[in-house]
Amino acid sequence: PKVRIKEGSRIWPEFRLHSIVFACRSLACMMVVWVEERFATGPHYLANVAIIFATLLCADYASNSVDEKSRSNTIRGLEMGALYKYSFSLLQFLGTTGCLVGLRAYAAQFAIVFIIQTYAFTLTLRRKNLVSHGATIVIYACQLFLGVTVANLEVITCGGVDALFMFAALALVAGSLRMLLGLNKYLVWAIMSALVQAARRCTVIVAPELRIVGWPAWGWPAAAAAMVALFLSGVASKEKGKAAAAQAAQAACRMACATRAAHAEWSARSARETRETQETRETRAASVWLSAGVKKA
């Protein structure tokens, strides 16, 4: 459809273009790794930064190229619970963080391409009514779980468990800046680009001579735990604010309905009183006319 349906589980024009853009992002990251291996150069981590911002620009161009009615956020526009939305969104931030950190490996990026393509196929099945809306969400969750598992194994292989906590902490930072604080996405990834350059040097991902001396072994686990606590508290506060706003809107709606009902009742009563007054006047006039006629007779 040209316009995304209400439940959100079918392909729409913007989704098709964004799928191409984000698949190309992962392919570009893999191409950088291949070039570095082929020509024994690098690592050129600034190439990953360039890929991220090129992806943002291409995604915006893709959105602007379709009709405004055809635009919809992939996760926020999906009809499902808040827990699913936050979880799926956070995993998207994790994927972008992975592209930015730039492990010199292929599996995680290939997993992202796999998820993009298989999710599109799932939505095609939904269009043909071969699966339900709920089934598409479950399948997507399974696809994400598979992708995260592959990525985690690769992270542990390339950087150890310490790097795993680093990825979690960085993804939570990016998600908090965007989802909770509402910062512009270009600003978010500019901040993350600078942060990642330092964070990477606090793991065994980089060569020993490039690592920051003195970073404690408990640093990334502690950072990840702190970010989990901050993110959850931020989500709770945001959802509480949404609930309060919804209650206020409902109260305002009830008040407006009561006001309209009272106004309608007052109008009806006024009309009834006016009609009764008119009838009384007509009755009196008729009585006077009859009395005058009797006297005259």
PDB file of C-alpha atoms in Angstrom:
ATOM      1  CA  PRO A   1       0.000   0.000   0.000  1.00  0.00           C
ATOM      2  CA  LYS A   2       1.070   3.599  -0.588  1.00  0.00           C
ATOM      3  CA  VAL A   3       0.014   4.462   2.964  1.00  0.00           C
ATOM      4  CA  ARG A   4       1.029   2.220   5.855  1.00  0.00           C
ATOM      5  CA  ILE A   5      -1.919   0.335   7.301  1.00  0.00           C
ATOM      6  CA  LYS A   6      -2.921   0.925  10.917  1.00  0.00           C
ATOM      7  CA  GLU A   7      -1.365  -2.239  12.367  1.00  0.00           C
ATOM      8  CA  GLY A   8       1.870  -1.432  10.520  1.00  0.00           C
ATOM      9  CA  SER A   9       2.813  -4.965   9.484  1.00  0.00           C
ATOM     10  CA  ARG A  10       2.898  -4.553   5.712  1.00  0.00           C
ATOM     11  CA  ILE A  11       5.478  -3.076   3.359  1.00  0.00           C
ATOM     12  CA  TRP A  12       4.999   0.589   2.449  1.00  0.00           C
ATOM     13  CA  PRO A  13       7.099   2.780   0.078  1.00  0.00           C
ATOM     14  CA  GLU A  14       9.303   4.419   2.716  1.00  0.00           C
ATOM     15  CA  PHE A  15      10.064   1.060   4.334  1.00  0.00           C
ATOM     16  CA  ARG A  16      11.194  -0.366   0.998  1.00  0.00           C
ATOM     17  CA  LEU A  17      13.638   2.508   0.462  1.00  0.00           C
ATOM     18  CA  HIS A  18      14.920   2.430   4.039  1.00  0.00           C
ATOM     19  CA  SER A  19      15.522  -1.313   3.786  1.00  0.00           C
ATOM     20  CA  ILE A  20      17.755  -0.698   0.779  1.00  0.00           C
ATOM     21  CA  VAL A  21      19.606   2.133   2.531  1.00  0.00           C
ATOM     22  CA  PHE A  22      20.313   0.232   5.745  1.00  0.00           C
ATOM     23  CA  ALA A  23      21.252  -2.957   3.931  1.00  0.00           C
ATOM     24  CA  CYS A  24      23.759  -0.925   1.926  1.00  0.00           C
ATOM     25  CA  ARG A  25      25.119   0.463   5.204  1.00  0.00           C
ATOM     26  CA  SER A  26      26.074  -3.006   6.388  1.00  0.00           C
ATOM     27  CA  LEU A  27      27.424  -3.938   2.966  1.00  0.00           C
ATOM     28  CA  ALA A  28      29.575  -0.794   3.024  1.00  0.00           C
ATOM     29  CA  CYS A  29      30.931  -1.703   6.465  1.00  0.00           C
ATOM     30  CA  MET A  30      31.850  -5.159   5.177  1.00  0.00           C
ATOM     31  CA  MET A  31      33.447  -3.590   2.112  1.00  0.00           C
ATOM     32  CA  VAL A  32      35.680  -1.449   4.341  1.00  0.00           C
ATOM     33  CA  VAL A  33      36.849  -4.568   6.192  1.00  0.00           C
ATOM     34  CA  TRP A  34      37.517  -6.395   2.923  1.00  0.00           C
ATOM     35  CA  VAL A  35      39.511  -3.483   1.461  1.00  0.00           C
ATOM     36  CA  GLU A  36      41.636  -3.230   4.607  1.00  0.00           C
ATOM     37  CA  GLU A  37      42.343  -6.958   4.520  1.00  0.00           C
ATOM     38  CA  ARG A  38      42.945  -7.031   0.784  1.00  0.00           C
ATOM     39  CA  PHE A  39      45.390  -4.135   0.752  1.00  0.00           C
ATOM     40  CA  ALA A  40      46.827  -4.634   4.259  1.00  0.00           C
ATOM     41  CA  THR A  41      45.864  -1.182   5.448  1.00  0.00           C
ATOM     42  CA  GLY A  42      43.935   0.413   8.293  1.00  0.00           C
ATOM     43  CA  PRO A  43      41.940   0.100  10.341  1.00  0.00           C
ATOM     44  CA  HIS A  44      40.288   3.263   9.023  1.00  0.00           C
ATOM     45  CA  TYR A  45      37.602   3.855  11.633  1.00  0.00           C
ATOM     46  CA  LEU A  46      36.663   7.245  10.214  1.00  0.00           C
ATOM     47  CA  ALA A  47      35.275   5.355   7.226  1.00  0.00           C
ATOM     48  CA  ASN A  48      32.674   3.875   9.575  1.00  0.00           C
ATOM     49  CA  VAL A  49      31.746   7.360  10.766  1.00  0.00           C
ATOM     50  CA  ALA A  50      31.344   8.465   7.148  1.00  0.00           C
ATOM     51  CA  ILE A  51      29.127   5.451   6.436  1.00  0.00           C
ATOM     52  CA  ILE A  52      26.858   6.266   9.385  1.00  0.00           C
ATOM     53  CA  PHE A  53      26.300   9.872   8.314  1.00  0.00           C
ATOM     54  CA  ALA A  54      25.911   8.913   4.662  1.00  0.00           C
ATOM     55  CA  THR A  55      23.208   6.487   5.779  1.00  0.00           C
ATOM     56  CA  LEU A  56      21.410   9.213   7.735  1.00  0.00           C
ATOM     57  CA  LEU A  57      21.465  11.517   4.717  1.00  0.00           C
ATOM     58  CA  CYS A  58      20.271   8.796   2.351  1.00  0.00           C
ATOM     59  CA  ALA A  59      17.486   7.779   4.732  1.00  0.00           C
ATOM     60  CA  ASP A  60      16.278  11.383   4.955  1.00  0.00           C
ATOM     61  CA  TYR A  61      16.448  11.717   1.178  1.00  0.00           C
ATOM     62  CA  ALA A  62      14.441   8.503   0.828  1.00  0.00           C
ATOM     63  CA  SER A  63      11.793   9.779   3.254  1.00  0.00           C
ATOM     64  CA  ASN A  64      11.538  13.116   1.457  1.00  0.00           C
ATOM     65  CA  SER A  65      11.184  11.378  -1.904  1.00  0.00           C
ATOM     66  CA  VAL A  66       7.863   9.773  -0.964  1.00  0.00           C
ATOM     67  CA  ASP A  67       4.538  11.409  -0.257  1.00  0.00           C
ATOM     68  CA  GLU A  68       4.128  12.680   3.294  1.00  0.00           C
ATOM     69  CA  LYS A  69       1.210  10.297   3.824  1.00  0.00           C
ATOM     70  CA  SER A  70       3.498   7.393   2.942  1.00  0.00           C
ATOM     71  CA  ARG A  71       5.957   8.139   5.755  1.00  0.00           C
ATOM     72  CA  SER A  72       5.936   6.173   8.990  1.00  0.00           C
ATOM     73  CA  ASN A  73       8.425   5.186  11.673  1.00  0.00           C
ATOM     74  CA  THR A  74       9.252   1.497  11.361  1.00  0.00           C
ATOM     75  CA  ILE A  75       9.005   0.681  15.073  1.00  0.00           C
ATOM     76  CA  ARG A  76       6.965   3.543  16.528  1.00  0.00           C
ATOM     77  CA  GLY A  77       4.343   3.073  13.826  1.00  0.00           C
ATOM     78  CA  LEU A  78       3.954  -0.630  14.586  1.00  0.00           C
ATOM     79  CA  GLU A  79       0.874  -1.636  16.567  1.00  0.00           C
ATOM     80  CA  MET A  80       2.334  -3.351  19.637  1.00  0.00           C
ATOM     81  CA  GLY A  81       3.098  -2.791  23.313  1.00  0.00           C
ATOM     82  CA  ALA A  82       5.580  -0.279  24.707  1.00  0.00           C
ATOM     83  CA  LEU A  83       7.938  -3.042  25.870  1.00  0.00           C
ATOM     84  CA  TYR A  84       8.310  -4.343  22.325  1.00  0.00           C
ATOM     85  CA  LYS A  85       8.782  -0.844  20.925  1.00  0.00           C
ATOM     86  CA  TYR A  86      11.535   0.094  23.359  1.00  0.00           C
ATOM     87  CA  SER A  87      13.264  -3.268  22.942  1.00  0.00           C
ATOM     88  CA  PHE A  88      13.165  -3.229  19.145  1.00  0.00           C
ATOM     89  CA  SER A  89      14.267   0.416  19.005  1.00  0.00           C
ATOM     90  CA  LEU A  90      17.155  -0.243  21.364  1.00  0.00           C
ATOM     91  CA  LEU A  91      18.320  -3.119  19.183  1.00  0.00           C
ATOM     92  CA  GLN A  92      18.305  -0.766  16.200  1.00  0.00           C
ATOM     93  CA  PHE A  93      20.573   1.577  18.148  1.00  0.00           C
ATOM     94  CA  LEU A  94      22.760  -1.410  18.965  1.00  0.00           C
ATOM     95  CA  GLY A  95      23.061  -2.203  15.260  1.00  0.00           C
ATOM     96  CA  THR A  96      24.084   1.346  14.388  1.00  0.00           C
ATOM     97  CA  THR A  97      26.538   1.360  17.291  1.00  0.00           C
ATOM     98  CA  GLY A  98      28.041  -1.826  15.884  1.00  0.00           C
ATOM     99  CA  CYS A  99      28.557  -0.143  12.526  1.00  0.00           C
ATOM    100  CA  LEU A 100      30.173   2.821  14.254  1.00  0.00           C
ATOM    101  CA  VAL A 101      32.511   0.783  16.459  1.00  0.00           C
ATOM    102  CA  GLY A 102      33.528  -1.144  13.377  1.00  0.00           C
ATOM    103  CA  LEU A 103      34.671  -4.597  14.344  1.00  0.00           C
ATOM    104  CA  ARG A 104      36.951  -5.887  11.617  1.00  0.00           C
ATOM    105  CA  ALA A 105      34.710  -8.895  10.953  1.00  0.00           C
ATOM    106  CA  TYR A 106      31.704  -9.790   8.821  1.00  0.00           C
ATOM    107  CA  ALA A 107      29.191 -11.867  10.762  1.00  0.00           C
ATOM    108  CA  ALA A 108      27.317  -9.101  12.618  1.00  0.00           C
ATOM    109  CA  GLN A 109      26.866  -6.967   9.503  1.00  0.00           C
ATOM    110  CA  PHE A 110      25.738  -9.971   7.507  1.00  0.00           C
ATOM    111  CA  ALA A 111      23.226 -10.728  10.275  1.00  0.00           C
ATOM    112  CA  ILE A 112      21.795  -7.204   9.920  1.00  0.00           C
ATOM    113  CA  VAL A 113      21.321  -7.709   6.173  1.00  0.00           C
ATOM    114  CA  PHE A 114      19.713 -11.075   6.895  1.00  0.00           C
ATOM    115  CA  ILE A 115      17.235  -9.481   9.335  1.00  0.00           C
ATOM    116  CA  ILE A 116      16.331  -6.704   6.894  1.00  0.00           C
ATOM    117  CA  GLN A 117      15.634  -9.121   4.058  1.00  0.00           C
ATOM    118  CA  THR A 118      13.786 -11.743   6.081  1.00  0.00           C
ATOM    119  CA  TYR A 119      11.621  -9.126   7.818  1.00  0.00           C
ATOM    120  CA  ALA A 120      10.567  -7.795   4.419  1.00  0.00           C
ATOM    121  CA  PHE A 121       9.660 -11.361   3.448  1.00  0.00           C
ATOM    122  CA  THR A 122       7.648 -11.683   6.680  1.00  0.00           C
ATOM    123  CA  LEU A 123       5.663  -8.563   5.803  1.00  0.00           C
ATOM    124  CA  THR A 124       5.001 -10.049   2.368  1.00  0.00           C
ATOM    125  CA  LEU A 125       3.566 -13.128   4.057  1.00  0.00           C
ATOM    126  CA  ARG A 126       1.365 -10.824   6.112  1.00  0.00           C
ATOM    127  CA  ARG A 127       0.130  -9.071   2.973  1.00  0.00           C
ATOM    128  CA  LYS A 128      -0.950 -12.448   1.613  1.00  0.00           C
ATOM    129  CA  ASN A 129      -2.655 -13.209   4.967  1.00  0.00           C
ATOM    130  CA  LEU A 130      -0.456 -16.260   5.497  1.00  0.00           C
ATOM    131  CA  VAL A 131       0.539 -15.025   8.970  1.00  0.00           C
ATOM    132  CA  SER A 132      -1.181 -12.805  11.523  1.00  0.00           C
ATOM    133  CA  HIS A 133      -0.029  -9.399  12.729  1.00  0.00           C
ATOM    134  CA  GLY A 134       1.011 -10.884  16.066  1.00  0.00           C
ATOM    135  CA  ALA A 135       2.984 -13.578  14.274  1.00  0.00           C
ATOM    136  CA  THR A 136       5.000 -10.962  12.359  1.00  0.00           C
ATOM    137  CA  ILE A 137       6.051  -9.376  15.655  1.00  0.00           C
ATOM    138  CA  VAL A 138       7.074 -12.738  17.121  1.00  0.00           C
ATOM    139  CA  ILE A 139       8.997 -13.639  13.959  1.00  0.00           C
ATOM    140  CA  TYR A 140      10.744 -10.264  13.975  1.00  0.00           C
ATOM    141  CA  ALA A 141      11.682 -10.763  17.628  1.00  0.00           C
ATOM    142  CA  CYS A 142      13.161 -14.168  16.749  1.00  0.00           C
ATOM    143  CA  GLN A 143      15.081 -12.648  13.847  1.00  0.00           C
ATOM    144  CA  LEU A 144      16.492  -9.968  16.133  1.00  0.00           C
ATOM    145  CA  PHE A 145      17.407 -12.555  18.760  1.00  0.00           C
ATOM    146  CA  LEU A 146      19.282 -14.570  16.157  1.00  0.00           C
ATOM    147  CA  GLY A 147      21.086 -11.464  14.918  1.00  0.00           C
ATOM    148  CA  VAL A 148      22.035 -10.361  18.434  1.00  0.00           C
ATOM    149  CA  THR A 149      23.339 -13.848  19.226  1.00  0.00           C
ATOM    150  CA  VAL A 150      25.557 -13.852  16.140  1.00  0.00           C
ATOM    151  CA  ALA A 151      26.769 -10.320  16.881  1.00  0.00           C
ATOM    152  CA  ASN A 152      27.519 -11.117  20.527  1.00  0.00           C
ATOM    153  CA  LEU A 153      29.580 -14.148  19.586  1.00  0.00           C
ATOM    154  CA  GLU A 154      31.546 -12.022  17.157  1.00  0.00           C
ATOM    155  CA  VAL A 155      32.058  -9.255  19.727  1.00  0.00           C
ATOM    156  CA  ILE A 156      33.357 -11.758  22.280  1.00  0.00           C
ATOM    157  CA  THR A 157      35.679 -13.247  19.671  1.00  0.00           C
ATOM    158  CA  CYS A 158      37.093  -9.872  18.630  1.00  0.00           C
ATOM    159  CA  GLY A 159      37.045  -7.974  21.907  1.00  0.00           C
ATOM    160  CA  GLY A 160      36.126 -10.278  24.756  1.00  0.00           C
ATOM    161  CA  VAL A 161      33.304  -9.964  27.255  1.00  0.00           C
ATOM    162  CA  ASP A 162      34.527  -6.474  28.122  1.00  0.00           C
ATOM    163  CA  ALA A 163      33.630  -5.291  24.615  1.00  0.00           C
ATOM    164  CA  LEU A 164      30.186  -6.832  24.992  1.00  0.00           C
ATOM    165  CA  PHE A 165      29.464  -4.553  27.941  1.00  0.00           C
ATOM    166  CA  MET A 166      30.906  -1.625  25.987  1.00  0.00           C
ATOM    167  CA  PHE A 167      28.444  -2.204  23.139  1.00  0.00           C
ATOM    168  CA  ALA A 168      25.531  -2.380  25.573  1.00  0.00           C
ATOM    169  CA  ALA A 169      26.569   0.816  27.345  1.00  0.00           C
ATOM    170  CA  LEU A 170      27.067   2.751  24.105  1.00  0.00           C
ATOM    171  CA  ALA A 171      23.753   1.588  22.631  1.00  0.00           C
ATOM    172  CA  LEU A 172      21.966   2.665  25.813  1.00  0.00           C
ATOM    173  CA  VAL A 173      23.655   6.066  25.670  1.00  0.00           C
ATOM    174  CA  ALA A 174      22.541   6.556  22.062  1.00  0.00           C
ATOM    175  CA  GLY A 175      19.029   5.325  22.823  1.00  0.00           C
ATOM    176  CA  SER A 176      18.728   7.622  25.825  1.00  0.00           C
ATOM    177  CA  LEU A 177      19.890  10.663  23.879  1.00  0.00           C
ATOM    178  CA  ARG A 178      17.419  10.006  21.088  1.00  0.00           C
ATOM    179  CA  MET A 179      14.385   8.341  22.685  1.00  0.00           C
ATOM    180  CA  LEU A 180      14.388   9.975  26.109  1.00  0.00           C
ATOM    181  CA  LEU A 181      15.997  13.375  25.544  1.00  0.00           C
ATOM    182  CA  GLY A 182      14.721  13.761  21.986  1.00  0.00           C
ATOM    183  CA  LEU A 183      17.979  15.068  20.526  1.00  0.00           C
ATOM    184  CA  ASN A 184      18.371  15.444  16.780  1.00  0.00           C
ATOM    185  CA  LYS A 185      19.679  12.214  15.261  1.00  0.00           C
ATOM    186  CA  TYR A 186      22.619  13.945  13.589  1.00  0.00           C
ATOM    187  CA  LEU A 187      23.642  15.425  16.931  1.00  0.00           C
ATOM    188  CA  VAL A 188      23.198  12.048  18.630  1.00  0.00           C
ATOM    189  CA  TRP A 189      25.498  10.248  16.220  1.00  0.00           C
ATOM    190  CA  ALA A 190      28.000  13.101  16.205  1.00  0.00           C
ATOM    191  CA  ILE A 191      28.259  12.695  19.980  1.00  0.00           C
ATOM    192  CA  MET A 192      28.447   8.927  19.640  1.00  0.00           C
ATOM    193  CA  SER A 193      31.123   9.157  16.942  1.00  0.00           C
ATOM    194  CA  ALA A 194      33.382  11.058  19.318  1.00  0.00           C
ATOM    195  CA  LEU A 195      32.540   8.807  22.259  1.00  0.00           C
ATOM    196  CA  VAL A 196      33.165   5.596  20.325  1.00  0.00           C
ATOM    197  CA  GLN A 197      36.678   6.662  19.321  1.00  0.00           C
ATOM    198  CA  ALA A 198      37.640   6.810  22.991  1.00  0.00           C
ATOM    199  CA  ALA A 199      35.542   3.825  24.080  1.00  0.00           C
ATOM    200  CA  ARG A 200      37.101   1.522  21.504  1.00  0.00           C
ATOM    201  CA  ARG A 201      40.532   2.208  22.973  1.00  0.00           C
ATOM    202  CA  CYS A 202      39.345   0.901  26.336  1.00  0.00           C
ATOM    203  CA  THR A 203      38.987  -2.633  24.954  1.00  0.00           C
ATOM    204  CA  VAL A 204      41.173  -5.233  23.294  1.00  0.00           C
ATOM    205  CA  ILE A 205      39.540  -4.454  19.950  1.00  0.00           C
ATOM    206  CA  VAL A 206      42.453  -2.144  19.158  1.00  0.00           C
ATOM    207  CA  ALA A 207      46.160  -2.918  19.231  1.00  0.00           C
ATOM    208  CA  PRO A 208      47.865  -2.793  22.665  1.00  0.00           C
ATOM    209  CA  GLU A 209      49.809   0.364  21.839  1.00  0.00           C
ATOM    210  CA  LEU A 210      46.548   2.221  21.102  1.00  0.00           C
ATOM    211  CA  ARG A 211      44.735   1.290  24.300  1.00  0.00           C
ATOM    212  CA  ILE A 212      44.079   3.750  27.093  1.00  0.00           C
ATOM    213  CA  VAL A 213      46.207   2.823  30.084  1.00  0.00           C
ATOM    214  CA  GLY A 214      44.475   2.620  33.432  1.00  0.00           C
ATOM    215  CA  TRP A 215      40.961   1.706  32.329  1.00  0.00           C
ATOM    216  CA  PRO A 216      39.721  -0.681  35.053  1.00  0.00           C
ATOM    217  CA  ALA A 217      38.535  -4.196  34.288  1.00  0.00           C
ATOM    218  CA  TRP A 218      35.187  -3.412  35.894  1.00  0.00           C
ATOM    219  CA  GLY A 219      34.785  -0.189  33.906  1.00  0.00           C
ATOM    220  CA  TRP A 220      32.484  -1.379  31.127  1.00  0.00           C
ATOM    221  CA  PRO A 221      30.331  -3.707  33.256  1.00  0.00           C
ATOM    222  CA  ALA A 222      29.785  -0.821  35.680  1.00  0.00           C
ATOM    223  CA  ALA A 223      29.034   1.585  32.825  1.00  0.00           C
ATOM    224  CA  ALA A 224      26.549  -0.855  31.289  1.00  0.00           C
ATOM    225  CA  ALA A 225      24.798  -1.410  34.632  1.00  0.00           C
ATOM    226  CA  ALA A 226      24.583   2.337  35.255  1.00  0.00           C
ATOM    227  CA  MET A 227      23.162   2.970  31.786  1.00  0.00           C
ATOM    228  CA  VAL A 228      20.578   0.204  32.214  1.00  0.00           C
ATOM    229  CA  ALA A 229      19.403   1.820  35.455  1.00  0.00           C
ATOM    230  CA  LEU A 230      19.300   5.306  33.916  1.00  0.00           C
ATOM    231  CA  PHE A 231      17.531   4.103  30.790  1.00  0.00           C
ATOM    232  CA  LEU A 232      14.871   2.175  32.693  1.00  0.00           C
ATOM    233  CA  SER A 233      14.224   5.093  35.029  1.00  0.00           C
ATOM    234  CA  GLY A 234      13.975   7.411  32.031  1.00  0.00           C
ATOM    235  CA  VAL A 235      11.533   5.088  30.282  1.00  0.00           C
ATOM    236  CA  ALA A 236       9.431   4.808  33.444  1.00  0.00           C
ATOM    237  CA  SER A 237       9.347   8.594  33.800  1.00  0.00           C
ATOM    238  CA  LYS A 238       8.448   9.065  30.139  1.00  0.00           C
ATOM    239  CA  GLU A 239       5.659   6.497  30.239  1.00  0.00           C
ATOM    240  CA  LYS A 240       4.342   8.013  33.475  1.00  0.00           C
ATOM    241  CA  GLY A 241       4.224  11.397  31.769  1.00  0.00           C
ATOM    242  CA  LYS A 242       2.403   9.867  28.795  1.00  0.00           C
ATOM    243  CA  ALA A 243      -0.139   8.244  31.108  1.00  0.00           C
ATOM    244  CA  ALA A 244      -0.703  11.533  32.952  1.00  0.00           C
ATOM    245  CA  ALA A 245      -1.126  13.379  29.656  1.00  0.00           C
ATOM    246  CA  ALA A 246      -3.588  10.737  28.455  1.00  0.00           C
ATOM    247  CA  GLN A 247      -5.593  11.032  31.680  1.00  0.00           C
ATOM    248  CA  ALA A 248      -5.620  14.821  31.375  1.00  0.00           C
ATOM    249  CA  ALA A 249      -6.801  14.531  27.775  1.00  0.00           C
ATOM    250  CA  GLN A 250      -9.553  12.119  28.811  1.00  0.00           C
ATOM    251  CA  ALA A 251     -10.621  14.452  31.622  1.00  0.00           C
ATOM    252  CA  ALA A 252     -10.690  17.385  29.210  1.00  0.00           C
ATOM    253  CA  CYS A 253     -12.706  15.302  26.750  1.00  0.00           C
ATOM    254  CA  ARG A 254     -15.192  14.322  29.462  1.00  0.00           C
ATOM    255  CA  MET A 255     -15.490  17.946  30.549  1.00  0.00           C
ATOM    256  CA  ALA A 256     -16.049  19.063  26.976  1.00  0.00           C
ATOM    257  CA  CYS A 257     -18.694  16.366  26.499  1.00  0.00           C
ATOM    258  CA  ALA A 258     -20.391  17.374  29.752  1.00  0.00           C
ATOM    259  CA  THR A 259     -20.305  21.028  28.699  1.00  0.00           C
ATOM    260  CA  ARG A 260     -21.822  20.201  25.322  1.00  0.00           C
ATOM    261  CA  ALA A 261     -24.488  18.063  26.986  1.00  0.00           C
ATOM    262  CA  ALA A 262     -25.311  20.839  29.464  1.00  0.00           C
ATOM    263  CA  HIS A 263     -25.471  23.382  26.654  1.00  0.00           C
ATOM    264  CA  ALA A 264     -27.729  21.104  24.630  1.00  0.00           C
ATOM    265  CA  GLU A 265     -29.984  20.583  27.654  1.00  0.00           C
ATOM    266  CA  TRP A 266     -30.105  24.327  28.322  1.00  0.00           C
ATOM    267  CA  SER A 267     -30.913  25.007  24.662  1.00  0.00           C
ATOM    268  CA  ALA A 268     -33.682  22.409  24.707  1.00  0.00           C
ATOM    269  CA  ARG A 269     -35.104  23.814  27.951  1.00  0.00           C
ATOM    270  CA  SER A 270     -34.954  27.353  26.594  1.00  0.00           C
ATOM    271  CA  ALA A 271     -36.704  26.275  23.416  1.00  0.00           C
ATOM    272  CA  ARG A 272     -39.336  24.441  25.445  1.00  0.00           C
ATOM    273  CA  GLU A 273     -39.899  27.448  27.712  1.00  0.00           C
ATOM    274  CA  THR A 274     -40.103  29.737  24.700  1.00  0.00           C
ATOM    275  CA  ARG A 275     -42.621  27.434  23.072  1.00  0.00           C
ATOM    276  CA  GLU A 276     -44.672  27.213  26.278  1.00  0.00           C
ATOM    277  CA  THR A 277     -44.584  30.996  26.664  1.00  0.00           C
ATOM    278  CA  GLN A 278     -45.747  31.436  23.098  1.00  0.00           C
ATOM    279  CA  GLU A 279     -48.561  28.943  23.634  1.00  0.00           C
ATOM    280  CA  THR A 280     -49.580  30.750  26.838  1.00  0.00           C
ATOM    281  CA  ARG A 281     -49.688  34.072  25.013  1.00  0.00           C
ATOM    282  CA  GLU A 282     -51.764  32.597  22.237  1.00  0.00           C
ATOM    283  CA  THR A 283     -54.148  31.055  24.778  1.00  0.00           C
ATOM    284  CA  ARG A 284     -54.537  34.374  26.599  1.00  0.00           C
ATOM    285  CA  ALA A 285     -55.088  36.199  23.340  1.00  0.00           C
ATOM    286  CA  ALA A 286     -57.768  33.711  22.370  1.00  0.00           C
ATOM    287  CA  SER A 287     -59.425  34.059  25.778  1.00  0.00           C
ATOM    288  CA  VAL A 288     -59.449  37.847  25.506  1.00  0.00           C
ATOM    289  CA  TRP A 289     -60.874  37.641  22.016  1.00  0.00           C
ATOM    290  CA  LEU A 290     -63.631  35.282  23.140  1.00  0.00           C
ATOM    291  CA  SER A 291     -64.436  37.452  26.158  1.00  0.00           C
ATOM    292  CA  ALA A 292     -64.665  40.528  23.965  1.00  0.00           C
ATOM    293  CA  GLY A 293     -66.921  38.683  21.566  1.00  0.00           C
ATOM    294  CA  VAL A 294     -69.236  37.543  24.357  1.00  0.00           C
ATOM    295  CA  LYS A 295     -69.533  41.037  25.809  1.00  0.00           C
ATOM    296  CA  LYS A 296     -70.234  42.494  22.423  1.00  0.00           C
ATOM    297  CA  ALA A 297     -72.912  39.933  21.810  1.00  0.00           C
TER     298      ALA A 297
END
